Amino acid sequence: MTNRVRYKNFDQLSFADLLVYSKLPEHPFWSCVESKIDFSFADTLCAVLYTGMGQRPYAPSLKLKVHLIQAYYVLSDRLVEEKIIGDLFIKRFLQVPVDFFGFDHSTIGLDRTRMGEAMFRACHLYILAQMYSHGLWGDKNEQWIIDSFPTSIHMVRRGAYRLIKHAMIRLVQHLRKQAPKPVRMAAESLPLDAMGVRLSSAATSADFMLAYSKLVAQAYGLLQWFNNENIKPLLEDWKGYSRSQELQAILIRILEENSRPVDPDHHGTKTDLPADVQFEKTPYDKRPKDRIESAVDPEARTAFKRSKATTGYKTQNLCTTEGVILDIRTVPANEHDQDATADMVATLQHFFGQTPAALLGDAAYGHGRHRMKLARQGIQVVAPVQQSPNPTGLFQATRFTYDVDKDIFICPNGEQSVRRSHSPKLEGTQYRFAKKTCLACPLYTQCTHSQSGRSVFRSDYANLYEQAQAYNESLAGQADLLKRYVVERKNNELKNDCGLGLTRTHSRATLQLKALGAAMVVNLKYMVRKLLNPKPGFLRHARSALG
């Protein structure tokens, strides 16, 4: 396909520019990156983002370098603008004149948004392909490692009342600012006074119930207004209505998760409920676990691990045992670690035709379902097998012997299980022993406290776990499990050196862009260390610098 887009160029650098740049020593990082990576792929890749008409844009290859500079130094858009203006090493890397100061911080932010996740991921894959051509990864017996780390966004967790109000305010503000004039005029008649109610500290529970019920009722009325037969024709001329539909969907879900109608038949039995209340808060234990907690960041979630809460997201990092980051994903904090793994590996198999000899992970990636899914992709999972000790401290399940032929368990006293029941939810079978046999057993007090007899659970993936445990205990398995320290080091670099541990943004889409930029920078650092030996430094002697 012919690229018809023509980009801005700076023609040939002036003699004064060349003289200044020639006096600079080689930069230990940027000069090496420029000599090893060809960034021209971005000009063709991102051509679809431009029409080829009007004012010529800056070349995408130039702007990709700007985003890499931002990720390398962990700078805001404004500080990147200052960095480009005042740093000669950066100007030389960008191949712009010494007196160039044309980049505006808003341009940098808009370009990042225009490229989006798909383009950033494509750029990451192109750089990864060039590293592959340099022989930095892709060996036949190469092993990959996967792990995750929390990315906290310091999100404010609101109660049900404030959450609904906030979602309504965002929808109404978008309506008033972006809708055509006929739509705005029609919306003036909407009753929305409940959004402005502020309850004092002296308000009673009855006052709060009334305010909450009125707010929910007006929220449903606002949503119903968009479906009114007289309003629908007006919405057809609203080009930005798709964003309004997104905000409506967020509000609907928040209402469904946090409120419920009061049953009129039982209204009189609740003496503490005012007569005018139509809606009430859904009890906390009745709300879904995967509920929205912020109207601004509807994808953010809260997860608890070892009594520590993480509000926001977590970053999945897939890398080689040598330290090359192959893929990186930003997922909600409560998403299970193993959920994104198969797709991440499949992406690399599709683009590069590479399948690792083994995928290393911690116990979170060792579930049987996860092992079977990756086995179908031709991948062996090496991860610790989670043990489920008996919480009562009595006989562990390992004291019972499983007879494969008879499909029964034999207890330490030699008795056999008499019945079994399979649980699709638990993905396993519960084997039960006879009540009379257990109560008469001399080992009863050491085995169970149950008056109904002992039961033993066997997972549907028990054979997989036994094979995995046997490999983990072998010398080869022990050596493989020790290789996981590499991903811990890479996680530390992404979190602390690249700023993913403490971010200035909230949305998952923006965090994903920052994560991909950080992954590209970490890979470029790895490439410089491997391809240039000894490690480069500043050459301070003029003759050496010019030579």
Coordinates of C-alpha atoms in Angstrom, one line a residue:
M1 CA 0.0 0.0 0.0
T2 CA 1.4 3.4 -1.0
N3 CA 1.8 5.9 1.8
R4 CA 0.3 9.2 0.5
V5 CA 0.8 11.1 3.7
R6 CA 3.7 13.6 3.7
Y7 CA 5.2 14.5 7.0
K8 CA 7.0 17.6 8.1
N9 CA 10.7 17.6 7.7
F10 CA 13.5 19.8 8.8
D11 CA 15.3 19.5 5.5
Q12 CA 19.1 19.2 6.1
L13 CA 20.6 20.2 9.4
S14 CA 22.6 23.4 9.1
F15 CA 26.4 23.5 9.4
A16 CA 25.9 25.2 12.9
D17 CA 23.7 22.3 14.0
L18 CA 26.2 19.7 12.8
L19 CA 29.1 21.6 14.5
V20 CA 27.3 21.6 17.8
Y21 CA 26.2 18.0 17.6
S22 CA 29.8 16.9 16.6
K23 CA 31.2 18.5 19.8
L24 CA 28.8 16.4 21.9
P25 CA 30.1 13.0 23.1
E26 CA 28.2 9.9 22.2
H27 CA 25.3 9.5 24.6
P28 CA 25.5 6.1 26.5
F29 CA 21.9 5.3 25.7
W30 CA 20.3 7.4 23.0
S31 CA 23.2 7.2 20.6
C32 CA 23.3 3.4 20.9
V33 CA 19.5 3.1 20.4
E34 CA 19.8 5.3 17.3
S35 CA 22.5 3.0 15.8
K36 CA 20.6 -0.3 16.5
I37 CA 16.9 0.5 16.0
D38 CA 15.2 1.7 12.8
F39 CA 12.2 3.8 13.8
S40 CA 11.0 4.5 10.3
F41 CA 8.4 1.7 10.6
A42 CA 6.2 4.1 12.6
D43 CA 5.8 6.4 9.5
T44 CA 4.2 3.6 7.6
L45 CA 2.4 2.0 10.5
C46 CA 0.7 5.2 11.7
A47 CA -0.1 6.5 8.2
V48 CA -3.7 5.3 8.6
L49 CA -4.2 8.0 11.3
Y50 CA -3.9 10.8 8.9
T51 CA -5.8 11.8 5.8
G52 CA -2.9 13.2 3.7
M53 CA -4.8 16.5 3.4
G54 CA -4.2 19.8 5.1
Q55 CA -1.2 20.8 7.2
R56 CA 1.6 18.2 7.3
P57 CA 2.0 16.4 10.6
Y58 CA 5.2 15.6 12.4
A59 CA 6.5 12.2 11.4
P60 CA 5.2 9.4 13.7
S61 CA 8.8 8.1 14.0
L62 CA 9.8 11.4 15.5
K63 CA 6.8 11.4 17.9
L64 CA 7.4 7.7 18.9
K65 CA 10.9 8.8 20.0
V66 CA 9.3 11.6 22.1
H67 CA 7.1 9.1 23.9
L68 CA 10.1 6.9 24.5
I69 CA 12.0 9.9 26.0
Q70 CA 9.0 10.5 28.2
A71 CA 8.9 6.9 29.4
Y72 CA 12.7 6.8 30.0
Y73 CA 12.8 9.9 32.2
V74 CA 9.3 9.4 33.7
L75 CA 8.2 12.9 32.7
S76 CA 4.9 14.7 32.4
D77 CA 3.9 16.2 29.0
R78 CA 5.0 19.7 30.1
L79 CA 8.4 18.4 31.3
V80 CA 8.9 16.5 28.1
E81 CA 8.4 19.8 26.2
E82 CA 11.1 21.4 28.4
K83 CA 13.4 18.5 28.0
I84 CA 13.3 18.7 24.2
I85 CA 13.9 22.5 24.3
G86 CA 16.9 22.3 26.6
D87 CA 18.7 19.0 26.1
L88 CA 21.1 18.8 23.2
F89 CA 21.4 15.0 23.5
I90 CA 17.7 14.7 23.0
K91 CA 17.7 17.1 20.1
R92 CA 20.4 15.1 18.4
F93 CA 18.5 11.8 19.0
L94 CA 15.4 13.4 17.5
Q95 CA 17.4 14.9 14.6
V96 CA 15.9 18.4 15.0
P97 CA 17.8 21.7 14.8
V98 CA 19.4 23.1 17.9
D99 CA 17.0 26.1 18.0
F100 CA 13.9 23.8 17.6
F101 CA 11.2 24.3 20.2
G102 CA 8.1 23.4 18.2
F103 CA 6.6 20.6 20.3
D104 CA 3.8 21.7 22.6
H105 CA 2.8 19.5 25.6
S106 CA -0.8 19.3 24.5
T107 CA 0.4 18.0 21.1
I108 CA 2.3 15.2 22.8
G109 CA -0.8 14.2 24.8
L110 CA -3.1 14.4 21.8
D111 CA -0.8 12.2 19.7
R112 CA -0.6 9.6 22.5
T113 CA -4.4 9.5 22.5
R114 CA -4.6 9.3 18.7
M115 CA -2.2 6.4 18.5
G116 CA -4.1 4.4 21.1
E117 CA -3.3 1.0 22.6
A118 CA -3.3 -0.8 19.2
M119 CA -0.6 1.4 17.7
F120 CA 1.5 1.4 20.8
R121 CA 1.3 -2.3 21.0
A122 CA 2.2 -2.6 17.3
C123 CA 5.3 -0.3 17.9
H124 CA 6.3 -2.6 20.8
L125 CA 6.1 -5.6 18.5
Y126 CA 8.1 -3.9 15.8
I127 CA 10.9 -3.2 18.3
L128 CA 10.6 -6.7 19.6
A129 CA 11.0 -8.0 16.0
Q130 CA 14.2 -6.0 15.6
M131 CA 15.5 -7.4 18.8
Y132 CA 14.6 -10.9 17.5
S133 CA 16.7 -10.2 14.4
H134 CA 19.6 -9.3 16.7
G135 CA 19.3 -12.7 18.4
L136 CA 18.3 -11.2 21.7
W137 CA 15.4 -13.6 22.2
G138 CA 13.6 -16.5 20.4
D139 CA 15.9 -19.4 21.1
K140 CA 14.4 -22.9 20.6
N141 CA 14.6 -23.9 24.2
E142 CA 13.8 -20.5 25.6
Q143 CA 11.6 -20.2 28.7
W144 CA 9.2 -17.4 29.5
I145 CA 8.1 -16.0 32.9
I146 CA 4.9 -14.3 33.8
D147 CA 4.0 -12.3 36.9
S148 CA 1.9 -9.3 38.0
F149 CA 2.3 -6.3 40.3
P150 CA -0.2 -3.8 41.6
T151 CA -0.6 -0.4 40.0
S152 CA -2.4 1.8 42.5
I153 CA -4.2 4.9 41.2
H154 CA -5.2 6.3 44.6
M155 CA -8.9 6.2 43.6
V156 CA -11.4 7.6 46.0
R157 CA -13.9 5.0 46.9
R158 CA -17.4 6.5 47.3
G159 CA -20.5 5.2 49.0
A160 CA -23.6 4.3 47.0
Y161 CA -25.2 7.7 47.4
R162 CA -22.2 9.7 46.2
L163 CA -21.4 7.2 43.5
I164 CA -24.9 7.5 41.9
K165 CA -24.8 11.3 42.3
H166 CA -21.3 11.4 40.6
A167 CA -22.5 9.2 37.7
M168 CA -25.5 11.5 37.2
I169 CA -23.4 14.6 37.3
R170 CA -21.1 13.3 34.6
L171 CA -24.0 12.4 32.3
V172 CA -25.7 15.7 32.8
Q173 CA -22.6 17.7 32.3
H174 CA -21.9 15.9 29.0
L175 CA -25.5 16.6 28.0
R176 CA -25.2 20.3 28.7
K177 CA -21.8 20.9 27.2
Q178 CA -21.8 18.6 24.1
A179 CA -25.5 18.1 23.0
P180 CA -27.0 20.2 20.2
K181 CA -29.1 23.2 21.3
P182 CA -32.6 21.5 20.7
V183 CA -31.5 18.6 23.0
R184 CA -30.2 21.0 25.7
M185 CA -33.4 23.0 25.6
A186 CA -35.5 19.8 25.9
A187 CA -33.4 18.7 28.9
E188 CA -34.1 21.9 30.9
S189 CA -37.5 20.5 32.0
L190 CA -35.8 17.4 33.7
P191 CA -36.2 17.3 37.5
L192 CA -32.6 17.0 38.7
D193 CA -32.8 18.9 42.0
A194 CA -31.8 15.8 44.0
M195 CA -28.2 16.1 42.6
G196 CA -27.8 19.4 44.5
V197 CA -29.0 18.1 47.9
R198 CA -26.4 18.2 50.7
L199 CA -27.4 16.6 53.9
S200 CA -26.0 18.1 57.1
S201 CA -24.4 16.1 59.9
A202 CA -27.7 16.5 61.9
A203 CA -29.8 14.7 59.2
T204 CA -31.6 11.7 60.4
S205 CA -31.6 8.2 58.8
A206 CA -35.1 9.0 57.5
D207 CA -33.8 12.1 55.8
F208 CA -31.0 10.1 54.2
M209 CA -33.4 7.4 53.0
L210 CA -35.7 10.0 51.4
A211 CA -32.8 11.8 49.7
Y212 CA -31.4 8.5 48.4
S213 CA -34.8 7.3 47.1
K214 CA -35.4 10.7 45.3
L215 CA -31.9 10.6 43.8
V216 CA -32.4 7.1 42.4
A217 CA -35.9 7.9 41.1
Q218 CA -34.5 11.0 39.3
A219 CA -31.6 9.0 37.9
Y220 CA -34.0 6.4 36.4
G221 CA -36.1 9.3 35.1
L222 CA -33.0 10.8 33.4
L223 CA -32.3 7.5 31.7
Q224 CA -35.9 7.1 30.6
W225 CA -35.8 10.6 29.1
F226 CA -33.2 9.5 26.5
N227 CA -35.7 6.8 25.3
N228 CA -38.6 9.1 25.0
E229 CA -40.3 9.0 21.6
N230 CA -40.2 12.8 21.3
I231 CA -36.5 13.0 22.3
K232 CA -35.1 10.2 20.1
P233 CA -35.4 12.2 16.8
L234 CA -33.4 15.0 18.4
L235 CA -30.6 12.7 19.3
E236 CA -30.0 11.5 15.8
D237 CA -28.2 14.8 14.9
W238 CA -25.9 14.5 18.0
K239 CA -22.6 13.3 16.7
G240 CA -21.2 12.8 20.2
Y241 CA -24.1 10.7 21.4
S242 CA -22.0 7.5 21.6
R243 CA -20.1 9.0 24.6
S244 CA -23.5 9.8 26.2
Q245 CA -24.5 6.2 25.7
E246 CA -21.3 5.0 27.5
L247 CA -22.2 7.3 30.4
Q248 CA -25.7 6.0 30.5
A249 CA -24.5 2.4 30.6
I250 CA -22.2 3.3 33.6
L251 CA -25.1 5.0 35.4
I252 CA -27.5 2.0 34.7
R253 CA -25.0 -0.5 36.1
I254 CA -24.2 1.6 39.2
L255 CA -28.0 1.9 39.9
E256 CA -28.5 -1.8 39.5
E257 CA -25.6 -2.7 41.7
N258 CA -26.3 -0.3 44.6
S259 CA -30.1 0.2 44.7
R260 CA -33.3 -1.8 44.7
P261 CA -37.0 -0.9 44.8
V262 CA -38.9 -1.2 48.0
D263 CA -41.4 -4.0 48.0
P264 CA -44.8 -2.3 48.6
D265 CA -46.2 -5.4 50.3
H266 CA -43.5 -5.2 53.0
H267 CA -43.3 -1.5 53.2
G268 CA -45.6 -1.4 56.3
T269 CA -43.5 -4.0 58.2
K270 CA -40.4 -1.7 58.1
T271 CA -41.2 0.9 60.7
D272 CA -38.0 2.8 60.1
L273 CA -38.8 3.3 56.4
P274 CA -40.6 6.6 55.5
A275 CA -43.8 6.3 53.5
D276 CA -42.4 8.2 50.4
V277 CA -39.4 5.9 50.0
Q278 CA -39.5 4.0 46.7
F279 CA -35.9 2.8 46.5
E280 CA -33.4 1.7 49.1
K281 CA -29.7 0.8 49.2
T282 CA -28.8 -2.7 48.4
P283 CA -27.2 -4.3 51.4
Y284 CA -23.4 -4.4 51.1
D285 CA -23.2 -8.2 51.2
K286 CA -25.8 -8.4 48.4
R287 CA -23.9 -6.3 46.0
P288 CA -21.9 -8.0 43.2
K289 CA -18.2 -8.4 43.9
D290 CA -17.2 -7.1 40.5
R291 CA -19.2 -3.8 41.0
I292 CA -18.1 -0.4 39.7
E293 CA -16.5 1.7 42.4
S294 CA -15.9 4.9 40.4
A295 CA -17.9 6.7 37.8
V296 CA -14.7 8.2 36.4
D297 CA -12.8 4.9 36.2
P298 CA -15.4 2.3 35.6
E299 CA -12.8 -0.4 34.9
A300 CA -10.9 0.1 38.2
R301 CA -11.5 -2.4 41.0
T302 CA -10.4 -3.2 44.5
A303 CA -8.6 -6.4 45.4
F304 CA -7.3 -7.7 48.7
K305 CA -4.1 -9.8 49.1
R306 CA -2.8 -10.7 52.5
S307 CA -5.1 -8.2 54.1
K308 CA -3.6 -5.4 51.9
A309 CA -6.0 -3.6 49.6
T310 CA -5.1 -2.5 46.0
T311 CA -7.4 0.0 44.4
G312 CA -7.1 0.3 40.7
Y313 CA -5.3 -2.1 38.4
K314 CA -2.4 -4.5 38.2
T315 CA 0.1 -5.0 35.4
Q316 CA 0.8 -8.4 33.9
N317 CA 4.4 -8.8 32.7
L318 CA 5.4 -11.6 30.3
C319 CA 9.2 -11.8 29.7
T320 CA 11.9 -14.2 28.8
T321 CA 14.3 -15.7 31.4
E322 CA 16.9 -13.4 30.0
G323 CA 14.8 -10.3 30.7
V324 CA 13.2 -9.3 27.4
I325 CA 9.6 -8.1 28.0
L326 CA 7.4 -9.8 25.4
D327 CA 4.0 -8.5 26.4
I328 CA 2.5 -6.3 29.1
R329 CA -1.2 -5.9 30.0
T330 CA -3.0 -3.6 32.4
V331 CA -6.0 -5.4 34.0
P332 CA -8.5 -4.6 36.8
A333 CA -7.0 -5.3 40.3
N334 CA -9.5 -8.1 41.1
E335 CA -8.9 -10.0 37.8
H336 CA -7.2 -13.4 38.5
D337 CA -3.6 -13.4 37.4
Q338 CA -4.0 -16.4 35.1
D339 CA -6.9 -14.9 33.1
A340 CA -4.8 -12.9 30.6
T341 CA -2.0 -15.4 30.2
A342 CA -3.3 -17.5 27.4
D343 CA -4.1 -14.5 25.2
M344 CA -0.7 -12.9 25.9
V345 CA 1.1 -16.0 24.8
A346 CA -1.2 -16.6 21.8
T347 CA -0.4 -13.1 20.6
L348 CA 3.3 -13.9 20.4
Q349 CA 2.7 -17.3 18.9
H350 CA 0.6 -15.6 16.2
F351 CA 3.1 -12.8 15.3
F352 CA 6.4 -14.6 15.8
G353 CA 5.6 -18.3 15.6
Q354 CA 7.4 -18.8 18.9
T355 CA 6.4 -21.2 21.6
P356 CA 8.3 -21.4 24.9
A357 CA 9.8 -24.6 26.2
A358 CA 8.0 -23.8 29.5
L359 CA 6.1 -20.9 31.1
L360 CA 7.2 -20.2 34.6
G361 CA 5.0 -18.6 37.2
D362 CA 4.0 -18.5 40.9
A363 CA 1.2 -20.5 42.5
A364 CA -1.5 -18.2 41.1
Y365 CA -0.7 -19.5 37.6
G366 CA -0.7 -23.1 38.6
H367 CA -4.5 -23.9 38.5
G368 CA -5.4 -27.0 36.7
R369 CA -7.8 -25.3 34.2
H370 CA -5.0 -22.8 33.4
R371 CA -2.5 -25.7 32.9
M372 CA -4.9 -27.5 30.5
K373 CA -5.6 -24.4 28.5
L374 CA -1.9 -23.7 27.9
A375 CA -1.2 -27.3 27.2
R376 CA -3.6 -27.1 24.2
Q377 CA -1.3 -24.2 23.0
G378 CA 1.7 -26.5 23.4
I379 CA 3.0 -24.9 26.5
Q380 CA 4.1 -26.6 29.8
V381 CA 3.4 -24.6 32.9
V382 CA 6.0 -24.7 35.7
A383 CA 4.5 -23.3 38.9
P384 CA 4.1 -24.4 42.5
V385 CA 1.1 -26.5 43.2
Q386 CA -1.2 -25.0 45.8
Q387 CA -1.8 -27.2 48.8
S388 CA -5.0 -27.2 50.8
P389 CA -4.2 -28.2 54.4
N390 CA -7.0 -29.3 56.7
P391 CA -8.0 -26.2 58.7
T392 CA -9.0 -28.3 61.7
G393 CA -5.4 -29.7 62.1
L394 CA -6.7 -33.3 61.9
F395 CA -5.8 -35.9 59.3
Q396 CA -4.7 -34.3 56.0
A397 CA -6.2 -35.5 52.7
T398 CA -2.7 -36.9 51.8
R399 CA -3.3 -39.6 54.6
F400 CA -6.0 -41.1 52.4
T401 CA -5.2 -43.4 49.5
Y402 CA -7.0 -43.0 46.2
D403 CA -7.8 -46.2 44.3
V404 CA -8.0 -45.3 40.6
D405 CA -9.6 -48.6 39.4
K406 CA -12.5 -48.5 42.0
D407 CA -12.7 -44.7 42.1
I408 CA -12.7 -44.7 45.9
F409 CA -10.6 -43.4 48.8
I410 CA -9.2 -45.6 51.6
C411 CA -8.8 -44.1 55.0
P412 CA -5.8 -44.6 57.4
N413 CA -7.9 -47.3 59.2
G414 CA -8.4 -49.2 55.9
E415 CA -12.1 -48.3 55.4
Q416 CA -13.4 -47.3 51.9
S417 CA -15.5 -44.4 50.9
V418 CA -19.1 -45.3 50.1
R419 CA -20.5 -42.5 48.0
R420 CA -19.3 -39.5 45.9
S421 CA -20.8 -36.4 44.5
H422 CA -19.3 -34.2 41.8
S423 CA -19.4 -30.3 42.1
P424 CA -19.0 -28.4 38.7
K425 CA -18.5 -25.2 40.7
L426 CA -15.6 -26.6 42.8
E427 CA -14.3 -28.6 39.8
G428 CA -13.9 -31.8 41.8
T429 CA -15.6 -34.7 43.6
Q430 CA -16.4 -35.1 47.3
Y431 CA -15.9 -38.7 48.6
R432 CA -17.8 -39.6 51.8
F433 CA -17.3 -42.4 54.3
A434 CA -20.2 -44.1 56.1
K435 CA -21.3 -42.4 59.2
K436 CA -21.5 -45.6 61.3
T437 CA -18.0 -46.6 60.3
C438 CA -16.5 -43.2 61.2
L439 CA -18.2 -43.0 64.6
A440 CA -17.0 -46.5 65.5
C441 CA -13.4 -45.9 64.2
P442 CA -10.6 -45.7 66.8
L443 CA -9.0 -42.9 64.8
Y444 CA -12.3 -40.8 64.8
T445 CA -11.1 -38.1 67.1
Q446 CA -7.9 -37.7 65.1
C447 CA -9.7 -37.6 61.7
T448 CA -12.8 -35.4 62.0
H449 CA -15.1 -33.5 64.3
S450 CA -18.2 -34.1 62.0
Q451 CA -21.0 -36.2 63.3
S452 CA -21.8 -37.2 59.7
G453 CA -18.5 -38.8 59.0
R454 CA -15.3 -37.9 57.1
S455 CA -15.2 -36.7 53.5
V456 CA -12.3 -36.2 51.1
F457 CA -12.2 -33.9 48.1
R458 CA -10.4 -34.8 44.9
S459 CA -9.9 -32.2 42.1
D460 CA -10.7 -32.9 38.5
Y461 CA -7.1 -31.9 37.8
A462 CA -5.5 -34.1 40.5
N463 CA -3.5 -36.1 37.9
L464 CA -2.1 -32.8 36.5
Y465 CA -1.2 -31.6 40.0
E466 CA 0.6 -34.9 40.8
Q467 CA 2.7 -34.7 37.6
A468 CA 3.5 -31.0 38.3
Q469 CA 4.5 -31.7 41.9
A470 CA 6.7 -34.5 40.8
Y471 CA 8.5 -32.2 38.3
N472 CA 8.8 -29.4 40.8
E473 CA 10.5 -31.7 43.2
S474 CA 13.1 -32.8 40.6
L475 CA 16.4 -31.1 40.1
A476 CA 15.3 -29.6 36.8
G477 CA 12.1 -28.3 38.3
Q478 CA 13.9 -26.7 41.2
A479 CA 16.3 -25.0 38.8
D480 CA 13.4 -23.7 36.7
L481 CA 11.5 -22.3 39.7
L482 CA 14.7 -20.4 40.7
K483 CA 14.6 -18.5 37.4
R484 CA 11.6 -16.5 38.5
Y485 CA 13.8 -13.9 40.2
V486 CA 14.3 -12.4 36.7
V487 CA 10.7 -11.3 36.4
E488 CA 10.8 -9.8 40.0
R489 CA 13.8 -7.7 38.9
K490 CA 11.9 -6.6 35.8
N491 CA 8.8 -5.8 37.8
N492 CA 10.9 -3.6 40.1
E493 CA 12.3 -1.8 37.1
L494 CA 8.9 -1.1 35.6
K495 CA 7.4 0.0 39.0
N496 CA 10.2 2.2 40.3
D497 CA 12.4 3.2 37.4
C498 CA 9.5 3.6 34.8
G499 CA 6.9 5.0 37.2
L500 CA 4.2 2.3 36.9
G501 CA 4.1 1.8 40.6
L502 CA 2.8 5.4 41.3
T503 CA 1.1 6.9 38.3
R504 CA -0.3 10.3 37.5
T505 CA -3.3 8.9 35.6
H506 CA -6.4 6.9 36.4
S507 CA -7.9 5.4 33.3
R508 CA -6.9 1.9 32.2
A509 CA -6.4 3.0 28.6
T510 CA -3.8 5.6 29.6
L511 CA -2.1 3.3 32.0
Q512 CA -1.9 0.7 29.3
L513 CA -0.1 3.2 27.0
K514 CA 2.3 4.1 29.7
A515 CA 3.0 0.4 30.4
L516 CA 3.7 -0.3 26.7
G517 CA 6.0 2.7 26.6
A518 CA 7.8 1.5 29.7
A519 CA 8.2 -2.0 28.2
M520 CA 9.8 -0.6 25.0
V521 CA 12.3 1.5 27.1
V522 CA 13.2 -1.5 29.3
N523 CA 13.8 -3.6 26.2
L524 CA 15.9 -0.9 24.6
K525 CA 18.0 -0.8 27.8
Y526 CA 18.5 -4.5 27.7
M527 CA 19.5 -4.3 24.0
V528 CA 22.1 -1.6 24.7
R529 CA 23.6 -3.7 27.5
K530 CA 23.8 -6.9 25.4
L531 CA 24.9 -5.5 22.0
L532 CA 27.5 -3.0 23.3
N533 CA 30.3 -4.5 25.3
P534 CA 31.9 -3.0 27.3
K535 CA 29.0 -0.9 28.4
P536 CA 29.2 2.6 26.9
G537 CA 29.9 5.7 28.8
F538 CA 30.6 9.4 28.1
L539 CA 33.8 9.9 26.1
R540 CA 35.2 13.1 27.5
H541 CA 38.3 13.5 25.3
A542 CA 37.6 15.7 22.3
R543 CA 39.6 13.6 19.9
S544 CA 37.9 10.4 20.9
A545 CA 34.5 12.1 20.8
L546 CA 35.1 13.4 17.3
G547 CA 36.9 10.3 16.1

